[in-house]
mmCIF file of C-alpha atoms and ligand atoms in Angstrom:
data_model
loop_
_atom_site.group_PDB
_atom_site.id
_atom_site.type_symbol
_atom_site.label_atom_id
_atom_site.label_comp_id
_atom_site.label_asym_id
_atom_site.label_seq_id
_atom_site.Cartn_x
_atom_site.Cartn_y
_atom_site.Cartn_z
ATOM 1 C CA MET M 1 -8.018 1.427 1.474
ATOM 2 C CA ASN M 2 -8.322 -0.016 4.878
ATOM 3 C CA GLY M 3 -9.684 2.239 7.966
ATOM 4 C CA ASP M 4 -6.250 2.650 9.534
ATOM 5 C CA MET M 5 -4.629 3.900 6.362
ATOM 6 C CA GLU M 6 -7.609 6.052 5.468
ATOM 7 C CA GLN M 7 -7.298 7.781 9.065
ATOM 8 C CA LEU M 8 -3.528 8.196 8.491
ATOM 9 C CA ALA M 9 -4.141 9.914 5.154
ATOM 10 C CA ILE M 10 -6.518 12.279 6.781
ATOM 11 C CA GLU M 11 -3.852 13.106 9.437
ATOM 12 C CA ILE M 12 -1.221 13.731 6.909
ATOM 13 C CA ARG M 13 -3.337 16.023 4.875
ATOM 14 C CA ASN M 14 -3.929 18.051 7.879
ATOM 15 C CA CYS M 15 -0.450 17.872 9.205
ATOM 16 C CA ARG M 16 1.446 20.921 10.124
ATOM 17 C CA LYS M 17 4.138 19.251 12.197
ATOM 18 C CA CYS M 18 7.027 20.774 10.115
ATOM 19 C CA GLU M 19 7.389 23.841 7.977
ATOM 20 C CA LEU M 20 7.042 21.826 4.732
ATOM 21 C CA TRP M 21 3.155 22.000 4.774
ATOM 22 C CA LYS M 22 3.427 25.622 3.952
ATOM 23 C CA VAL M 23 5.052 25.026 0.570
ATOM 24 C CA ARG M 24 3.564 21.847 -0.573
ATOM 25 C CA ASN M 25 0.538 21.610 -2.979
ATOM 26 C CA ASN M 26 -0.164 17.863 -2.067
ATOM 27 C CA PRO M 27 1.150 15.648 0.515
ATOM 28 C CA VAL M 28 2.101 12.259 -0.842
ATOM 29 C CA VAL M 29 0.785 9.702 1.560
ATOM 30 C CA GLY M 30 1.777 6.615 -0.381
ATOM 31 C CA GLU M 31 0.116 4.167 -2.848
ATOM 32 C CA GLY M 32 -0.329 0.495 -3.470
ATOM 33 C CA SER M 33 -1.699 -2.500 -1.701
ATOM 34 C CA ILE M 34 -2.315 -2.707 2.114
ATOM 35 C CA ASP M 35 -1.551 -6.401 1.796
ATOM 36 C CA ALA M 36 1.685 -5.803 -0.029
ATOM 37 C CA ARG M 37 4.600 -8.108 0.896
ATOM 38 C CA ILE M 38 7.159 -5.436 -0.034
ATOM 39 C CA MET M 39 7.438 -1.863 0.696
ATOM 40 C CA PHE M 40 9.504 0.707 -1.357
ATOM 41 C CA ILE M 41 10.467 3.694 0.568
ATOM 42 C CA GLY M 42 11.898 6.642 -1.146
ATOM 43 C CA GLU M 43 13.024 10.084 0.357
ATOM 44 C CA ALA M 44 10.538 12.808 -0.369
ATOM 45 C CA PRO M 45 8.152 13.802 -3.041
ATOM 46 C CA GLY M 46 9.595 15.615 -6.103
ATOM 47 C CA ARG M 47 7.839 18.253 -8.299
ATOM 48 C CA LYS M 48 5.519 15.778 -10.234
ATOM 49 C CA GLU M 49 4.655 13.955 -7.003
ATOM 50 C CA ASP M 50 3.668 17.201 -5.250
ATOM 51 C CA GLU M 51 1.483 18.159 -8.222
ATOM 52 C CA GLN M 52 -0.374 14.735 -8.365
ATOM 53 C CA GLY M 53 -0.085 13.662 -4.706
ATOM 54 C CA LYS M 54 1.264 10.352 -5.813
ATOM 55 C CA PRO M 55 4.664 8.793 -5.245
ATOM 56 C CA PHE M 56 7.201 8.121 -7.865
ATOM 57 C CA VAL M 57 5.309 9.522 -10.900
ATOM 58 C CA GLY M 58 8.275 11.561 -12.269
ATOM 59 C CA ALA M 59 11.446 10.648 -13.944
ATOM 60 C CA ALA M 60 12.628 8.636 -10.970
ATOM 61 C CA GLY M 61 9.338 6.846 -11.040
ATOM 62 C CA LYS M 62 9.871 5.677 -14.562
ATOM 63 C CA ILE M 63 13.007 4.010 -13.600
ATOM 64 C CA LEU M 64 11.342 2.214 -10.633
ATOM 65 C CA ASP M 65 8.405 1.250 -12.802
ATOM 66 C CA GLY M 66 10.840 -0.177 -15.287
ATOM 67 C CA ALA M 67 12.649 -2.190 -12.721
ATOM 68 C CA LEU M 68 9.489 -3.528 -11.298
ATOM 69 C CA HIS M 69 8.147 -4.461 -14.773
ATOM 70 C CA ALA M 70 11.427 -6.295 -15.658
ATOM 71 C CA ASN M 71 10.692 -8.674 -12.677
ATOM 72 C CA SER M 72 7.139 -9.038 -13.333
ATOM 73 C CA ILE M 73 6.077 -6.975 -10.295
ATOM 74 C CA GLU M 74 3.002 -4.853 -10.601
ATOM 75 C CA ARG M 75 2.901 -1.564 -9.070
ATOM 76 C CA LYS M 76 -0.525 -2.171 -7.506
ATOM 77 C CA GLU M 77 0.773 -5.222 -5.602
ATOM 78 C CA VAL M 78 3.523 -3.360 -3.708
ATOM 79 C CA TYR M 79 3.333 -0.312 -1.535
ATOM 80 C CA ILE M 80 5.317 2.792 -2.241
ATOM 81 C CA THR M 81 5.910 5.959 0.038
ATOM 82 C CA ASN M 82 8.529 8.027 1.242
ATOM 83 C CA VAL M 83 10.311 9.118 4.582
ATOM 84 C CA VAL M 84 8.916 12.637 4.280
ATOM 85 C CA LYS M 85 5.446 13.092 2.876
ATOM 86 C CA CYS M 86 5.761 16.748 1.695
ATOM 87 C CA ARG M 87 8.077 18.108 -1.043
ATOM 88 C CA PRO M 88 11.055 19.991 0.255
ATOM 89 C CA PRO M 89 11.298 23.143 -1.724
ATOM 90 C CA GLY M 90 13.391 22.964 -5.015
ATOM 91 C CA ASN M 91 13.976 19.173 -4.128
ATOM 92 C CA ARG M 92 16.462 19.959 -1.418
ATOM 93 C CA ASP M 93 17.396 17.371 1.116
ATOM 94 C CA PRO M 94 14.938 16.809 3.860
ATOM 95 C CA SER M 95 16.241 18.165 7.156
ATOM 96 C CA MET M 96 16.690 16.170 10.307
ATOM 97 C CA GLU M 97 13.750 18.076 11.899
ATOM 98 C CA GLU M 98 11.581 17.340 9.042
ATOM 99 C CA ILE M 99 12.436 13.656 9.022
ATOM 100 C CA LYS M 100 11.930 13.384 12.695
ATOM 101 C CA ALA M 101 8.455 15.166 12.529
ATOM 102 C CA CYS M 102 7.320 12.992 9.554
ATOM 103 C CA VAL M 103 8.638 9.392 10.417
ATOM 104 C CA PRO M 104 5.817 8.574 12.802
ATOM 105 C CA TYR M 105 3.458 8.351 9.737
ATOM 106 C CA LEU M 106 5.985 5.875 8.009
ATOM 107 C CA GLU M 107 6.143 3.901 11.226
ATOM 108 C CA ARG M 108 2.322 3.531 11.147
ATOM 109 C CA GLN M 109 2.304 2.500 7.694
ATOM 110 C CA ILE M 110 4.777 -0.212 8.194
ATOM 111 C CA GLU M 111 2.714 -1.321 11.209
ATOM 112 C CA ILE M 112 -0.284 -1.524 8.889
ATOM 113 C CA ILE M 113 1.310 -3.141 6.004
ATOM 114 C CA LYS M 114 3.693 -5.393 7.900
ATOM 115 C CA PRO M 115 5.928 -6.028 4.871
ATOM 116 C CA GLU M 116 8.092 -9.065 4.585
ATOM 117 C CA VAL M 117 10.671 -6.972 2.619
ATOM 118 C CA ILE M 118 11.400 -3.259 2.829
ATOM 119 C CA ALA M 119 13.453 -1.921 -0.032
ATOM 120 C CA THR M 120 14.920 1.430 0.734
ATOM 121 C CA LEU M 121 15.513 3.884 -2.003
ATOM 122 C CA GLY M 122 18.566 6.011 -1.377
ATOM 123 C CA ARG M 123 20.468 7.116 1.489
ATOM 124 C CA PHE M 124 17.863 8.970 3.641
ATOM 125 C CA SER M 125 15.521 6.106 3.739
ATOM 126 C CA SER M 126 18.310 3.421 3.960
ATOM 127 C CA ARG M 127 19.844 5.269 6.952
ATOM 128 C CA TYR M 128 16.542 5.686 8.761
ATOM 129 C CA ILE M 129 15.170 2.213 8.154
ATOM 130 C CA LEU M 130 18.445 0.433 9.002
ATOM 131 C CA SER M 131 19.146 2.215 12.136
ATOM 132 C CA ARG M 132 15.384 1.826 13.260
ATOM 133 C CA TYR M 133 15.985 -1.989 12.974
ATOM 134 C CA GLY M 134 19.253 -1.752 14.826
ATOM 135 C CA PHE M 135 21.704 -2.164 11.766
ATOM 136 C CA SER M 136 24.453 0.226 11.291
ATOM 137 C CA TYR M 137 24.358 2.534 8.268
ATOM 138 C CA LEU M 138 27.219 2.491 5.860
ATOM 139 C CA PRO M 139 27.448 4.399 2.380
ATOM 140 C CA ILE M 140 24.961 3.281 0.109
ATOM 141 C CA SER M 141 27.665 2.434 -2.404
ATOM 142 C CA SER M 142 28.856 -0.378 0.033
ATOM 143 C CA ILE M 143 25.510 -1.797 1.278
ATOM 144 C CA HIS M 144 23.331 -1.579 -1.824
ATOM 145 C CA GLY M 145 21.812 -4.965 -2.675
ATOM 146 C CA ARG M 146 22.664 -6.500 0.605
ATOM 147 C CA VAL M 147 19.848 -8.256 2.557
ATOM 148 C CA PHE M 148 19.656 -7.250 6.247
ATOM 149 C CA GLU M 149 17.346 -9.816 8.021
ATOM 150 C CA ASP M 150 15.717 -8.869 11.287
ATOM 151 C CA ARG M 151 14.370 -12.176 12.349
ATOM 152 C CA LEU M 152 12.890 -10.902 15.535
ATOM 153 C CA ASN M 153 10.626 -8.588 13.350
ATOM 154 C CA ASP M 154 10.494 -11.013 10.585
ATOM 155 C CA VAL M 155 11.498 -8.419 7.898
ATOM 156 C CA LYS M 156 14.296 -8.241 5.446
ATOM 157 C CA ILE M 157 15.688 -4.898 4.444
ATOM 158 C CA VAL M 158 17.466 -4.280 1.007
ATOM 159 C CA PRO M 159 18.918 -0.823 0.601
ATOM 160 C CA LEU M 160 18.902 0.195 -3.123
ATOM 161 C CA TYR M 161 20.240 3.317 -4.823
ATOM 162 C CA HIS M 162 17.776 5.882 -5.384
ATOM 163 C CA PRO M 163 16.384 5.685 -8.920
ATOM 164 C CA ALA M 164 16.981 9.359 -9.513
ATOM 165 C CA ALA M 165 20.869 8.568 -9.021
ATOM 166 C CA CYS M 166 20.510 6.455 -12.120
ATOM 167 C CA ILE M 167 19.453 9.473 -14.069
ATOM 168 C CA TYR M 168 22.518 11.491 -12.952
ATOM 169 C CA ASN M 169 24.841 8.523 -13.087
ATOM 170 C CA PRO M 170 23.718 6.052 -15.848
ATOM 171 C CA ALA M 171 26.362 3.501 -14.836
ATOM 172 C CA LEU M 172 24.196 2.964 -11.671
ATOM 173 C CA LYS M 173 21.314 1.774 -13.596
ATOM 174 C CA SER M 174 22.469 -1.763 -14.246
ATOM 175 C CA ILE M 175 23.306 -1.956 -10.531
ATOM 176 C CA PHE M 176 20.010 -0.805 -9.656
ATOM 177 C CA MET M 177 18.295 -3.383 -11.905
ATOM 178 C CA ALA M 178 20.505 -6.101 -10.436
ATOM 179 C CA ASP M 179 19.574 -5.221 -7.003
ATOM 180 C CA MET M 180 15.927 -4.986 -7.885
ATOM 181 C CA ARG M 181 16.212 -8.526 -9.359
ATOM 182 C CA LYS M 182 17.556 -9.674 -5.763
ATOM 183 C CA VAL M 183 14.580 -8.060 -4.081
ATOM 184 C CA ALA M 184 12.299 -9.967 -6.625
ATOM 185 C CA MET M 185 13.927 -13.229 -5.680
ATOM 186 C CA LEU M 186 13.189 -12.754 -2.027
ATOM 187 C CA LEU M 187 9.554 -12.448 -2.922
ATOM 188 C CA ARG M 188 9.766 -15.806 -4.692
ATOM 189 C CA GLN M 189 11.087 -17.578 -1.735
HETATM 190 N N1 URA R 1 11.819 10.756 -5.195
HETATM 191 C C1 URA R 1 11.482 10.163 -4.076
HETATM 192 O O1 URA R 1 12.287 10.009 -3.197
HETATM 193 N N2 URA R 1 10.203 10.059 -3.997
HETATM 194 C C2 URA R 1 9.332 10.145 -4.914
HETATM 195 O O2 URA R 1 8.185 10.001 -4.509
HETATM 196 C C3 URA R 1 9.548 10.757 -5.985
HETATM 197 C C4 URA R 1 11.163 10.978 -6.229
HETATM 198 FE FE1 SF4 R 2 3.689 16.743 8.438
HETATM 199 FE FE2 SF4 R 2 5.486 15.308 7.254
HETATM 200 FE FE3 SF4 R 2 4.214 17.153 5.845
HETATM 201 FE FE4 SF4 R 2 6.085 17.895 7.726
HETATM 202 S S1 SF4 R 2 6.535 16.682 5.829
HETATM 203 S S2 SF4 R 2 4.040 18.749 7.220
HETATM 204 S S3 SF4 R 2 5.622 16.205 9.208
HETATM 205 S S4 SF4 R 2 3.320 15.407 6.672
#
């Protein structure tokens, strides 16, 4: 891990900027390569992630892993994190306050990694990242798989369905897989 990311991890482990620190077991900083060309950004840790302190290690993680594997992308060559670093109790949606308190960490991760592609997983992450780069957010059902290019910052944003949505609605799985293929194509350019 590079020094800046190490420092960030220490800050997140000690963070008390929102109420979630009281109920988490382990914050989930993120995982992967500092030199990643692509960042995947989810919503918030779930139960397994909170237990292990690692992103996407539960059922949603299996779907993400499968989609990466199908495109010959290794988990260790990408960087995976979330908008919110501590688990909201019972996997409830993160609140506006929690997101606001936590996103400075995500901002620093983007700054450190400088990804060429940001793939946002689900509506929370898509909404935050698109608006942060000046794009207007529309429902994920209408924007998934679209490439939003910010030429100024030299970054492409691709919103994807959240892999957990594919568990609740299996029809979304093939859409998720097709969108991931598009993401992989961007990396081959
Ligand atoms: N869902 C998320 O949004 N992030 C994780 O890390 C796990 C499940
Ligand atoms: Fe801090 Fe983010 Fe955890 Fe809230 S969710 S305590 S802001 S690290």
